[in-house]
mmCIF file of C-alpha atoms in Angstrom:
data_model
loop_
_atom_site.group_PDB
_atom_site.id
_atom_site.type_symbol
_atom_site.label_atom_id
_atom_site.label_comp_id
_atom_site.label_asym_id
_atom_site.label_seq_id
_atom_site.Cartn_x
_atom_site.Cartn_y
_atom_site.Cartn_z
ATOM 1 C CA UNK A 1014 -3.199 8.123 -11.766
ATOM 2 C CA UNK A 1015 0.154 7.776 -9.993
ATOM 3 C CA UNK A 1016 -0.208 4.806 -7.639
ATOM 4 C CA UNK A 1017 -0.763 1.610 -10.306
ATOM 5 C CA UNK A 1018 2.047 -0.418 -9.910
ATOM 6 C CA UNK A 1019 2.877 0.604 -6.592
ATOM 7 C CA UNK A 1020 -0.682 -1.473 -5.618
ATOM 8 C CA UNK A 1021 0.556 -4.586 -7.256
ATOM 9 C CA UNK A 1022 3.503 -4.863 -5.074
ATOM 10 C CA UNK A 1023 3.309 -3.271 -2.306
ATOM 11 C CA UNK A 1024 0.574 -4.644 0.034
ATOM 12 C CA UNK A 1025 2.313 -8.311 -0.327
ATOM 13 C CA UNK A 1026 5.652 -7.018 1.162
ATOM 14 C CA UNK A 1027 4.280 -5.327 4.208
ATOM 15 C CA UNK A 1028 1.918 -8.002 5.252
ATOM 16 C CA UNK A 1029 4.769 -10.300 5.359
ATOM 17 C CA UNK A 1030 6.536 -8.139 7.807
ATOM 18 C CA UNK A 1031 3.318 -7.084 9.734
ATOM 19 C CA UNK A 1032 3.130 -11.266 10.652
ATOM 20 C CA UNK A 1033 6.034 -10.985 12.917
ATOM 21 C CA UNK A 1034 4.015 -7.829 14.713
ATOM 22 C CA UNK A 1035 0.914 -9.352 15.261
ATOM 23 C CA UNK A 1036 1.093 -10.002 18.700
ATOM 24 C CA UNK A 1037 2.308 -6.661 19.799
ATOM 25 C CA UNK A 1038 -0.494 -5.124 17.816
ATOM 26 C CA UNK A 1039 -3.510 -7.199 18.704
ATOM 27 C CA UNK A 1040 -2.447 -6.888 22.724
ATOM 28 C CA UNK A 1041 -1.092 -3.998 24.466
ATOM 29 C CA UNK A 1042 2.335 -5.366 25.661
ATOM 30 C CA UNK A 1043 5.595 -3.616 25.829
ATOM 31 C CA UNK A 1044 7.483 -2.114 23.153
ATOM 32 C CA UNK A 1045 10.240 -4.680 23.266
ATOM 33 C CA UNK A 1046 10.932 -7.642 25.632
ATOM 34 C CA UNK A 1047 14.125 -5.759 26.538
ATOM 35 C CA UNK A 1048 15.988 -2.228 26.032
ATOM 36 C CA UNK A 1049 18.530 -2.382 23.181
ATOM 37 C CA UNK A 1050 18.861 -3.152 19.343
ATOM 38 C CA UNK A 1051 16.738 -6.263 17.683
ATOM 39 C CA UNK A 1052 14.914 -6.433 14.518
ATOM 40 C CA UNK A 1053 13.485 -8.598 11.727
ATOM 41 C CA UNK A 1054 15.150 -10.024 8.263
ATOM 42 C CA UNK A 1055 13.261 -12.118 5.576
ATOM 43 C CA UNK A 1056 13.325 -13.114 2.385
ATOM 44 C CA UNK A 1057 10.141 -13.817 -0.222
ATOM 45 C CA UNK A 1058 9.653 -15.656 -2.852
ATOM 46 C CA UNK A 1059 6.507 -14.802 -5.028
ATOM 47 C CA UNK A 1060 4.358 -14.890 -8.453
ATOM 48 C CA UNK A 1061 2.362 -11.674 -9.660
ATOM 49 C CA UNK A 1062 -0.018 -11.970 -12.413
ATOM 50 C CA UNK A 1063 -1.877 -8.462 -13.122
ATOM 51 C CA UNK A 1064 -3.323 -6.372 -16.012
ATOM 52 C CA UNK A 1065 -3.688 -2.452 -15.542
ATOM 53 C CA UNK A 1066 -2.537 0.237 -18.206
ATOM 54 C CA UNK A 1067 -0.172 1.583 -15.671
ATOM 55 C CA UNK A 1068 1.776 -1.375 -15.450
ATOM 56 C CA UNK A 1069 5.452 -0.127 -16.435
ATOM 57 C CA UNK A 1070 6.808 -3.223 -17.649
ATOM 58 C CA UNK A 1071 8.311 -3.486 -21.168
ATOM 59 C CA UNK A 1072 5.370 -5.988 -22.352
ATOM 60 C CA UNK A 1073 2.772 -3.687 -21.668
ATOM 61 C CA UNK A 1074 4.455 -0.524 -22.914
ATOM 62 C CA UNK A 1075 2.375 -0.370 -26.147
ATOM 63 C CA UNK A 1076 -0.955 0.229 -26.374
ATOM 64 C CA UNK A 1077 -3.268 -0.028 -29.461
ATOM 65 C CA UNK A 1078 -6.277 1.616 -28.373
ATOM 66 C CA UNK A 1079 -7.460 3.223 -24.897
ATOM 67 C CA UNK A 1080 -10.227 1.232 -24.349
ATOM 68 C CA UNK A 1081 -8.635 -1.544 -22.622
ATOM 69 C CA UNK A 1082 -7.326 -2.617 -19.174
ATOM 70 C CA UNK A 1083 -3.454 -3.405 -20.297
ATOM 71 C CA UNK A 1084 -1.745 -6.588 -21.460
ATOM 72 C CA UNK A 1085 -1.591 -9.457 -18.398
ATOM 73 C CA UNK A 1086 1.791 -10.041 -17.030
ATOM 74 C CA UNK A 1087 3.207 -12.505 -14.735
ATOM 75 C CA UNK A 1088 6.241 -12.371 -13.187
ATOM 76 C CA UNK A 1089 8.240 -13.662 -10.641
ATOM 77 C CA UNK A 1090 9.735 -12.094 -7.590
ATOM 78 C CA UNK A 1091 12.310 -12.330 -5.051
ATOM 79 C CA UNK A 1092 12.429 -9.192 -2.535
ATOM 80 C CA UNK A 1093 14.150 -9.242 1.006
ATOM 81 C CA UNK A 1094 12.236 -7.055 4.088
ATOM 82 C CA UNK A 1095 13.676 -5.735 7.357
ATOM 83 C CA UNK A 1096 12.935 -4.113 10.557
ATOM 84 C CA UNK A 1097 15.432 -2.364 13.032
ATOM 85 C CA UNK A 1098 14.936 -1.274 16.067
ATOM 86 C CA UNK A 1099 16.433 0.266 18.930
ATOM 87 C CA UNK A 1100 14.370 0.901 22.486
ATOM 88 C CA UNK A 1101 15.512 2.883 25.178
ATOM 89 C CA UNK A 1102 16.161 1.011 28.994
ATOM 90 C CA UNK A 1103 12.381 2.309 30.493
ATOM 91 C CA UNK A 1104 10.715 0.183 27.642
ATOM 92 C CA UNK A 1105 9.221 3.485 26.778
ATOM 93 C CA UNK A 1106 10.299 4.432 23.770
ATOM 94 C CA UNK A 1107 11.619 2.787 20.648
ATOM 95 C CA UNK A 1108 13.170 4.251 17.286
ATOM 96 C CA UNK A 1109 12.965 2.391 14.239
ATOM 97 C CA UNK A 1110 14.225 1.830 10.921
ATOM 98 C CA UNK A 1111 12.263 -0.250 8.144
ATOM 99 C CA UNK A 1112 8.996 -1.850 7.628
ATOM 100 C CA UNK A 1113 6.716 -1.149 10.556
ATOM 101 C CA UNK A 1114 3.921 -4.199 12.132
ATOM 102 C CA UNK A 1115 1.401 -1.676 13.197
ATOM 103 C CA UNK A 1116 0.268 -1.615 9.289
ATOM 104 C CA UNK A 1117 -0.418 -5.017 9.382
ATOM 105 C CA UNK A 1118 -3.145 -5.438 6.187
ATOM 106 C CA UNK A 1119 -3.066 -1.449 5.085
ATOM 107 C CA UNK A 1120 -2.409 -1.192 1.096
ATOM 108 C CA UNK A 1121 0.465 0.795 1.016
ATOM 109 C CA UNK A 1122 4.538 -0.772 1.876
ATOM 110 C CA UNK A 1123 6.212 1.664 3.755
ATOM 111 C CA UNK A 1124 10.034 1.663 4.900
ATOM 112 C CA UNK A 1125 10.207 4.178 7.120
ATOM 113 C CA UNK A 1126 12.171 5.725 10.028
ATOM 114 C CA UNK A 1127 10.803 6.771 13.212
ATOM 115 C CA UNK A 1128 10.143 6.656 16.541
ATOM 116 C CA UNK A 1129 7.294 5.022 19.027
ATOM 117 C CA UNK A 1130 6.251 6.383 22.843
ATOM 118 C CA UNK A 1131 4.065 4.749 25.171
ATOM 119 C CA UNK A 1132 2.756 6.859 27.702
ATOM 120 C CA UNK A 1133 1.279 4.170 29.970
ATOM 121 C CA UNK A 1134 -0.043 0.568 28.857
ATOM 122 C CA UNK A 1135 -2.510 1.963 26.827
ATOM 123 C CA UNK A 1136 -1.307 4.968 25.314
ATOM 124 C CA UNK A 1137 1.175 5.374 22.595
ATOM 125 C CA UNK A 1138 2.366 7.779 19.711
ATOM 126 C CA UNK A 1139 4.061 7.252 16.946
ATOM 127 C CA UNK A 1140 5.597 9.546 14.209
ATOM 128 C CA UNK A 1141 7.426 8.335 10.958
ATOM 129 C CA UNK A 1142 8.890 9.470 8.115
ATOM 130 C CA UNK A 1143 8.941 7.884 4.647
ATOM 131 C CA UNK A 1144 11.752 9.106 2.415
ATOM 132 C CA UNK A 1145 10.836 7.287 -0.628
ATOM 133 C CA UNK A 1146 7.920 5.059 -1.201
ATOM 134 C CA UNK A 1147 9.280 1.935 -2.874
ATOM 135 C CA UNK A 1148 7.498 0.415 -5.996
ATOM 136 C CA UNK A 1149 5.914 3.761 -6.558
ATOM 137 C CA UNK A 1150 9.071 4.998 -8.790
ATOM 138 C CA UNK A 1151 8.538 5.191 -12.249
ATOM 139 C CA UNK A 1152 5.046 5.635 -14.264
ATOM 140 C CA UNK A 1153 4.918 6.318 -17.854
ATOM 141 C CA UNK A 1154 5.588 10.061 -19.363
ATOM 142 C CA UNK A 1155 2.106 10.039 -21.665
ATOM 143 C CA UNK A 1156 0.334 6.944 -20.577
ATOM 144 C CA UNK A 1157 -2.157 7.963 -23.141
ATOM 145 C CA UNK A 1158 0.238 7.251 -25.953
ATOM 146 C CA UNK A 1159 -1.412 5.086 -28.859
ATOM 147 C CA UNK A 1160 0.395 2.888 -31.223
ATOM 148 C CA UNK A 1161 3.854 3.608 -30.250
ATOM 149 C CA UNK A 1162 5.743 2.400 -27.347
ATOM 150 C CA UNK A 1163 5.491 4.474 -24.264
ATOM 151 C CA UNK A 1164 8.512 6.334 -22.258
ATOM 152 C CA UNK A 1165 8.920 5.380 -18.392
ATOM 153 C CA UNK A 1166 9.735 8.681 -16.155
ATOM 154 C CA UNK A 1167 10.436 9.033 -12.560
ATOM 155 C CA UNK A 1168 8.158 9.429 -9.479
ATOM 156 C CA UNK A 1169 9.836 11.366 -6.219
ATOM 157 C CA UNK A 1170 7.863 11.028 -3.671
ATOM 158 C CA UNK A 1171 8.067 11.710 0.216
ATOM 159 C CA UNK A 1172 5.635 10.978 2.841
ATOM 160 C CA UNK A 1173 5.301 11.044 6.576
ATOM 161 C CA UNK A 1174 2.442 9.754 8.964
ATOM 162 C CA UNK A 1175 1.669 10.454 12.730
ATOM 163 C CA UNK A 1176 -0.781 7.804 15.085
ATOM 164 C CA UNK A 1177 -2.205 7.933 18.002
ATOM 165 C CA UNK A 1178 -3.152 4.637 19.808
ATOM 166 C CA UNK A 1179 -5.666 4.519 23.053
ATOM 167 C CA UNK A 1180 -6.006 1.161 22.912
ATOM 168 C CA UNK A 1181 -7.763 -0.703 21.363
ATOM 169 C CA UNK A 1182 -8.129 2.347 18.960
ATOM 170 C CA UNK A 1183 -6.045 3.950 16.968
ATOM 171 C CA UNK A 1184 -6.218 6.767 15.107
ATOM 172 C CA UNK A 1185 -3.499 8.149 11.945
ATOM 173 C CA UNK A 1186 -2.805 11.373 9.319
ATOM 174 C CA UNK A 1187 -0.475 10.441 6.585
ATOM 175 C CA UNK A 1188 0.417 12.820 4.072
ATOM 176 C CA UNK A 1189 2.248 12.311 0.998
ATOM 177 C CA UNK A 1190 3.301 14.803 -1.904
ATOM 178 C CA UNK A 1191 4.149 13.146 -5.836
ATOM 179 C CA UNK A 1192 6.194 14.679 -8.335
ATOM 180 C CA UNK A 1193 6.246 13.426 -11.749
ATOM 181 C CA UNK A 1194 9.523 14.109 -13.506
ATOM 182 C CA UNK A 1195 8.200 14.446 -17.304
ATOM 183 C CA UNK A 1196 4.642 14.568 -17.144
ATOM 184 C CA UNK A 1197 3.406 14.371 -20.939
ATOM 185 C CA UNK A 1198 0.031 13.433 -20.467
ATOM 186 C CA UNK A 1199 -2.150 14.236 -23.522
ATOM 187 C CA UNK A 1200 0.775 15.688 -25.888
ATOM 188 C CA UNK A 1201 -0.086 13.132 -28.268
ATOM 189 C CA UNK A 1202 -2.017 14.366 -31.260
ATOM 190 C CA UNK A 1203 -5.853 13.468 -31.510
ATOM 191 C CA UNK A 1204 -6.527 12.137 -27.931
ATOM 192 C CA UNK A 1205 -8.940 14.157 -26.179
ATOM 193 C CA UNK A 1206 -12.380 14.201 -26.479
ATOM 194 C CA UNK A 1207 -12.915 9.956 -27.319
ATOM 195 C CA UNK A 1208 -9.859 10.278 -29.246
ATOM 196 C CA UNK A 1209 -11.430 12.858 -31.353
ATOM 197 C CA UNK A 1210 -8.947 15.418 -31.463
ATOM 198 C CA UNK A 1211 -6.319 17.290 -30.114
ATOM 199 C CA UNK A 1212 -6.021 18.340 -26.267
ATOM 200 C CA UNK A 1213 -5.461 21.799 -25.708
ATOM 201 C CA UNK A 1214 -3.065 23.153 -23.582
ATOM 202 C CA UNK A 1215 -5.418 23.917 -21.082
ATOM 203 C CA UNK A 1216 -6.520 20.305 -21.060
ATOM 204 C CA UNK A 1217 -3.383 18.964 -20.919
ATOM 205 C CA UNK A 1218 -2.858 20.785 -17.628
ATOM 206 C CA UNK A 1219 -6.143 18.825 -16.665
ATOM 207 C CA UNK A 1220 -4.167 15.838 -16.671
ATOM 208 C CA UNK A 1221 -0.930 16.884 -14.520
ATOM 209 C CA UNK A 1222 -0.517 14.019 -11.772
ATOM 210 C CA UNK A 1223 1.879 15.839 -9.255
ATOM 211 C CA UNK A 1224 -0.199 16.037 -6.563
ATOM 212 C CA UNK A 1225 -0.481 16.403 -2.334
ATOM 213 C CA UNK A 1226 -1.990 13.468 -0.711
ATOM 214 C CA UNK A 1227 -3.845 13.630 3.162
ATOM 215 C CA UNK A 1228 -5.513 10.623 4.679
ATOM 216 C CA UNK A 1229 -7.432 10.481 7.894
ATOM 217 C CA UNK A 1230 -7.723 6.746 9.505
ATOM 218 C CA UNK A 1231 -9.275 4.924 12.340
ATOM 219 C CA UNK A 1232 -9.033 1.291 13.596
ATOM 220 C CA UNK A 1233 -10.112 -0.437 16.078
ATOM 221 C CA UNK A 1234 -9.088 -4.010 17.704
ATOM 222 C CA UNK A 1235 -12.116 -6.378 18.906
ATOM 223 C CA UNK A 1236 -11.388 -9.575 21.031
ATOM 224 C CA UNK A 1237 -13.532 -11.685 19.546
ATOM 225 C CA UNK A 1238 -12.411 -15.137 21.695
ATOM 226 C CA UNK A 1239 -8.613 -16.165 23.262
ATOM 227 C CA UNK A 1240 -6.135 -15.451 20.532
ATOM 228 C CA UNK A 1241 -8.982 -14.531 17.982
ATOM 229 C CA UNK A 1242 -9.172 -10.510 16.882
ATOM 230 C CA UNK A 1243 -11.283 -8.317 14.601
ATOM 231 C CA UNK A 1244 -9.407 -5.447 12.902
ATOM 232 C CA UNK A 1245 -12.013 -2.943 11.438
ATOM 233 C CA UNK A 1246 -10.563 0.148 9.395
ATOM 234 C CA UNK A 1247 -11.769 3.214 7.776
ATOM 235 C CA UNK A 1248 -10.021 5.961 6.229
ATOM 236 C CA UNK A 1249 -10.815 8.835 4.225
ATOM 237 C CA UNK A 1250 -8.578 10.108 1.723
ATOM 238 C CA UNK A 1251 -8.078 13.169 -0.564
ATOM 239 C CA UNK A 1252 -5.332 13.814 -3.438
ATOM 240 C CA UNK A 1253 -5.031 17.382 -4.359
ATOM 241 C CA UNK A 1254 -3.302 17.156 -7.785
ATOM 242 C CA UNK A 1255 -2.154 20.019 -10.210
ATOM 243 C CA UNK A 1256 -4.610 18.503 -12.586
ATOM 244 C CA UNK A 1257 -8.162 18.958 -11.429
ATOM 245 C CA UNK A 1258 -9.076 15.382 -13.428
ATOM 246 C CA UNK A 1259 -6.642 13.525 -11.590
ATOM 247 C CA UNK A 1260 -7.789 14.901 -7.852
ATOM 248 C CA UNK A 1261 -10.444 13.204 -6.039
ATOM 249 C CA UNK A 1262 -11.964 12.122 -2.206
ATOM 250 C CA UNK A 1263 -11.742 8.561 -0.853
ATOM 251 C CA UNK A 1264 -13.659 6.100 1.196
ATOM 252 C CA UNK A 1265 -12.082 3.001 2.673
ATOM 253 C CA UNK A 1266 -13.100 0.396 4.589
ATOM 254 C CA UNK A 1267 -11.593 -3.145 5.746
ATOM 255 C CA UNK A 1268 -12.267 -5.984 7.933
ATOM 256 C CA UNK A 1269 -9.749 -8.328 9.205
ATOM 257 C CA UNK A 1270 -9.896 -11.544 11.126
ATOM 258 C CA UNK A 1271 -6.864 -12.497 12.603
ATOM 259 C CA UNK A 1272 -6.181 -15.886 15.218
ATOM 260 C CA UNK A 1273 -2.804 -17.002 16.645
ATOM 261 C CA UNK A 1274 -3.364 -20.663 17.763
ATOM 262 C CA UNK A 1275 0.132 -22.498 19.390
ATOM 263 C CA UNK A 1276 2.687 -22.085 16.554
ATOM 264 C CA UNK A 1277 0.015 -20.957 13.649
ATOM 265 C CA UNK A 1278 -1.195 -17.529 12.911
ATOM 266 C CA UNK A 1279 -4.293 -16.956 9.880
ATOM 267 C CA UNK A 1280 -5.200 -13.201 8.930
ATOM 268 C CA UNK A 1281 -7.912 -12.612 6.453
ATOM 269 C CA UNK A 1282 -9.064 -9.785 5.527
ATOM 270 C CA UNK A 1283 -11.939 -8.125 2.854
ATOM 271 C CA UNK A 1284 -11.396 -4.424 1.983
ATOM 272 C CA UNK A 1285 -13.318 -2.300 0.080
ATOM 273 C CA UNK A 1286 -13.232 1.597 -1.310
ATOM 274 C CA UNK A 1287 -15.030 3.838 -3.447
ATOM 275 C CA UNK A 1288 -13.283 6.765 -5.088
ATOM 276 C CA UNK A 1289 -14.738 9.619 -7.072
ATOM 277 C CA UNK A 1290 -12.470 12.246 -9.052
ATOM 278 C CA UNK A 1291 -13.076 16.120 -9.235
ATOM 279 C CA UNK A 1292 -13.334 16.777 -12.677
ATOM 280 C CA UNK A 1293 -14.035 15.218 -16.605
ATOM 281 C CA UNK A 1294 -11.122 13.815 -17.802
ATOM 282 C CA UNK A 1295 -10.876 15.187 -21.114
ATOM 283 C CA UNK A 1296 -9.187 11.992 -22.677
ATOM 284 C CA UNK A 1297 -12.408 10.390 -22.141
ATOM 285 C CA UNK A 1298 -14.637 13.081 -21.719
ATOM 286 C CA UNK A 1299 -16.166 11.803 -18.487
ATOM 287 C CA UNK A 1300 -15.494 12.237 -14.859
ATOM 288 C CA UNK A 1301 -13.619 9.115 -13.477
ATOM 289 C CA UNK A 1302 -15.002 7.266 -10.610
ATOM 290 C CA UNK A 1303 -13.970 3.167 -9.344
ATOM 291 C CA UNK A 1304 -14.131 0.769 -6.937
ATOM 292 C CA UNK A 1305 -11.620 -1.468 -5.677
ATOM 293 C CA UNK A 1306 -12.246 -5.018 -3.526
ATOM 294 C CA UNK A 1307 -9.247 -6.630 -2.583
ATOM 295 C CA UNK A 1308 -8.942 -10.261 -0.571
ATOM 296 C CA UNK A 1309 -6.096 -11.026 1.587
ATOM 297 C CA UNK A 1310 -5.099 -14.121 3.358
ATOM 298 C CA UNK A 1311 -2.157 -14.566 5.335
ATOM 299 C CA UNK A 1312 -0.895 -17.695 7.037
ATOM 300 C CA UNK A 1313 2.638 -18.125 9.304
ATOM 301 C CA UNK A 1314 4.317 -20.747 10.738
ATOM 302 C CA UNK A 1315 6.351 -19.930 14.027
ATOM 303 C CA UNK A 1316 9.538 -21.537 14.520
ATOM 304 C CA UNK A 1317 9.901 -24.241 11.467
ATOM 305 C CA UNK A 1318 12.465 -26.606 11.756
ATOM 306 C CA UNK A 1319 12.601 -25.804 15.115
ATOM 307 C CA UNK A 1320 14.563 -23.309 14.344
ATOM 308 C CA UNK A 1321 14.405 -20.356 16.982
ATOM 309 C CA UNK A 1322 12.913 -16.907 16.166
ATOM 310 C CA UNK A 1323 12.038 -17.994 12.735
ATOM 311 C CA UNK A 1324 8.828 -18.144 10.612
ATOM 312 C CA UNK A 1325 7.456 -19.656 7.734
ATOM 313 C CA UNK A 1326 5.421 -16.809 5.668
ATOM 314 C CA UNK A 1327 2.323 -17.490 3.100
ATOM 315 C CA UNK A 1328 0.623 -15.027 1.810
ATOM 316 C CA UNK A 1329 -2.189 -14.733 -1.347
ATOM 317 C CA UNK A 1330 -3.524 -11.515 -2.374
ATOM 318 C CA UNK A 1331 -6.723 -10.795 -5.347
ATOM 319 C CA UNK A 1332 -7.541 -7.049 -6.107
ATOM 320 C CA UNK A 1333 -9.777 -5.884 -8.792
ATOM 321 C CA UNK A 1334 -10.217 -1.785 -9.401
ATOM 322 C CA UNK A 1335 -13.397 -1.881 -11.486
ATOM 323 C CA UNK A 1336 -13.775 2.041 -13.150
ATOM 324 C CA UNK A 1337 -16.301 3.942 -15.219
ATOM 325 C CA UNK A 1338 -13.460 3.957 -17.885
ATOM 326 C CA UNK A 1339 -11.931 0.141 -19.029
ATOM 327 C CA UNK A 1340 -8.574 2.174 -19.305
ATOM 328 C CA UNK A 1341 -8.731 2.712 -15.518
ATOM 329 C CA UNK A 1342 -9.691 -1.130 -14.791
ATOM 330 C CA UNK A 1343 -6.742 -3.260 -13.161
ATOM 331 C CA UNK A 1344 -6.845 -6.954 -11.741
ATOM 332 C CA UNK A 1345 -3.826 -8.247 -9.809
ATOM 333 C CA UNK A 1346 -3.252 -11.585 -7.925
ATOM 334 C CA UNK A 1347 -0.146 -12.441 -5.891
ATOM 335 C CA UNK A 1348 1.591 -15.425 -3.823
ATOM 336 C CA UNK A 1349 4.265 -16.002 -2.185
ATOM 337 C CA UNK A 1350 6.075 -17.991 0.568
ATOM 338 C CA UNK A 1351 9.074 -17.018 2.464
ATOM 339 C CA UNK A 1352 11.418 -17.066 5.769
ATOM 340 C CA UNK A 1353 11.736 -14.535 8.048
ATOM 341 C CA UNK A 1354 14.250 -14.216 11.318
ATOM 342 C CA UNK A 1355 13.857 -12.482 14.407
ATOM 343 C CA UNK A 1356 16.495 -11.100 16.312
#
């Protein structure tokens, strides 16, 4: 697996932008109040406390057996978030640079650049391009590694996504390809099999994590009462990787409540998936399958202070990714409160 740490991090950030988007996603208005430049700017504040094996930080770099879910570490965080964006005199069509609102509670950050059409007051594409997916940079080289500390390599990745929104659906194709820079997975000596001997070459190729990534989603908006909305998502998913272990097919599925009531805004949300992988994992000598649940809640403050175009962000985030295999098991919780500035 490629995407560990990228999980633990990564949904927090975008919800906080998505809060500053929520009205333009829940109701069809215009792309912008005006034509021109304008944007958002924020900074969090945070605490992460997770366990997972693919956790790259220097406390959990050793592991004594491979029958365990990873030390726990908590740590604190400070990360900044933008949006720019620039739309054209008709109101039709905007380009933009940074985090975009229309994800509001997906599980993946995404700083992006691209452009949004609306065709009429319904109607809209967008398309995007990710150059790098942040938090998803390093991994370790042989996460397998047993009684010695384990080396961190690189992750290049690249992604782009294209959506189609007749309101109040919308429907999206991502795709995303991962490179690993020194994939060493299963070099170490008596590993495979239970830890029962050595992987063979052949096995070890079982385990390559470079892989193509395709994902198919569609949401839908549901008034529920004035300034009340249901979100319901489902996407499948499929990662072709160069190791047939490490491929497998995806189902997601997510419900949101979100209500914007005078200056306050509340977003909860319950999302669940169920993933199955292609082939035995030869470290274990069983096919990998898991289940993730993860529990959002989201509250913002409009102008605090009376301070104009500003917002007071609070966000709490539990996920749990319970596997067939401990190693694969991961638990992370995150807070955080912050300020963000529209402009």
């Amino acid at each position: 697996m490629i995407f560990r740490k990228h999980s633990l991090l990564a949904l927090p950030l975008l919800l906080t932008s998505s809060l500053l988007g929520f009205s333009s996603v829940a109701i069809a208005k215009p792309l912008a109040k005006s034509p021109g430049f304008s944007g958002t700017i924020g900074i969090n504040a945070g605490f992460n406390n997770s366990d997972g094996q693919f956790n790259t930080d220097d406390d959990n770099a050793k592991t004594d057996d491979l029958t365990n879910s990873g030390e726990e570490i908590s740590t604190g965080l400070l990360f900044p978030f933008f949006r720019v964006a620039y739309t054209t005199e008709d109101l039709q069509t905007q380009y933009f640079l940074g985090q975009s609102p229309q994800n509001i509670l997906d599980s993946a950050i995404q700083y992006e650049l691209g452009v949004t059409h609306k065709f009429d007051k319904r109607q809209s594409m967008t398309f995007a391009y990710i150059p790098h997916v942040p938090f998803l940079k390093e991994t370790w080289s042989d996460p397998f590694l047993v009684g010695a500390e384990r080396e961190k390599t690189d992750i290049d990745s690249t992604a782009v996504r294209v959506a189609y929104k007749f309101m109040p659906v919308q429907i999206e194709y991502a795709y995303a390809s991962y490179d690993i820079d020194d994939d060493q997975s299963g070099a170490q000596n008596g590993v495979c099999a239970s830890q029962t001997r050595d992987c063979t070459a052949e096995e070890q190729d079982e385990l390559k994590r470079d892989a193509d990534y395709q994902r198919l989603s569609l949401e839908s908006l549901i008034p529920m009462w004035k300034g009340t909305f249901a979100k319901a998502n489902v996407y499948y998913a499929n990662q072709d990787a160069k190791g047939e272990s490490q491929s497998y097919d995806e189902l997601h599925y997510s419900l949101s409540i979100m209500t914007k009531y005078e200056r306050h805004f509340l977003s909860l949300q319950a999302a669940f998936s169920d993933r199955e992988y292609s082939a035995e994992n030869p470290i274990f000598a069983q096919t990998q399958e898991q289940d993730a649940a993860r529990y959002s809640l989201i509250y913002s403050y409009d102008k605090p202070f009376d301070i104009e175009d500003s917002n007071l962000n609070v966000i709490y985030q539990n996920k749990d990714i319970d596997a067939n295999i401990d190693f694969y098991d991961s638990t992370t919780n995150f807070v955080s409160v912050g300020m963000s500035y529209n402009f």
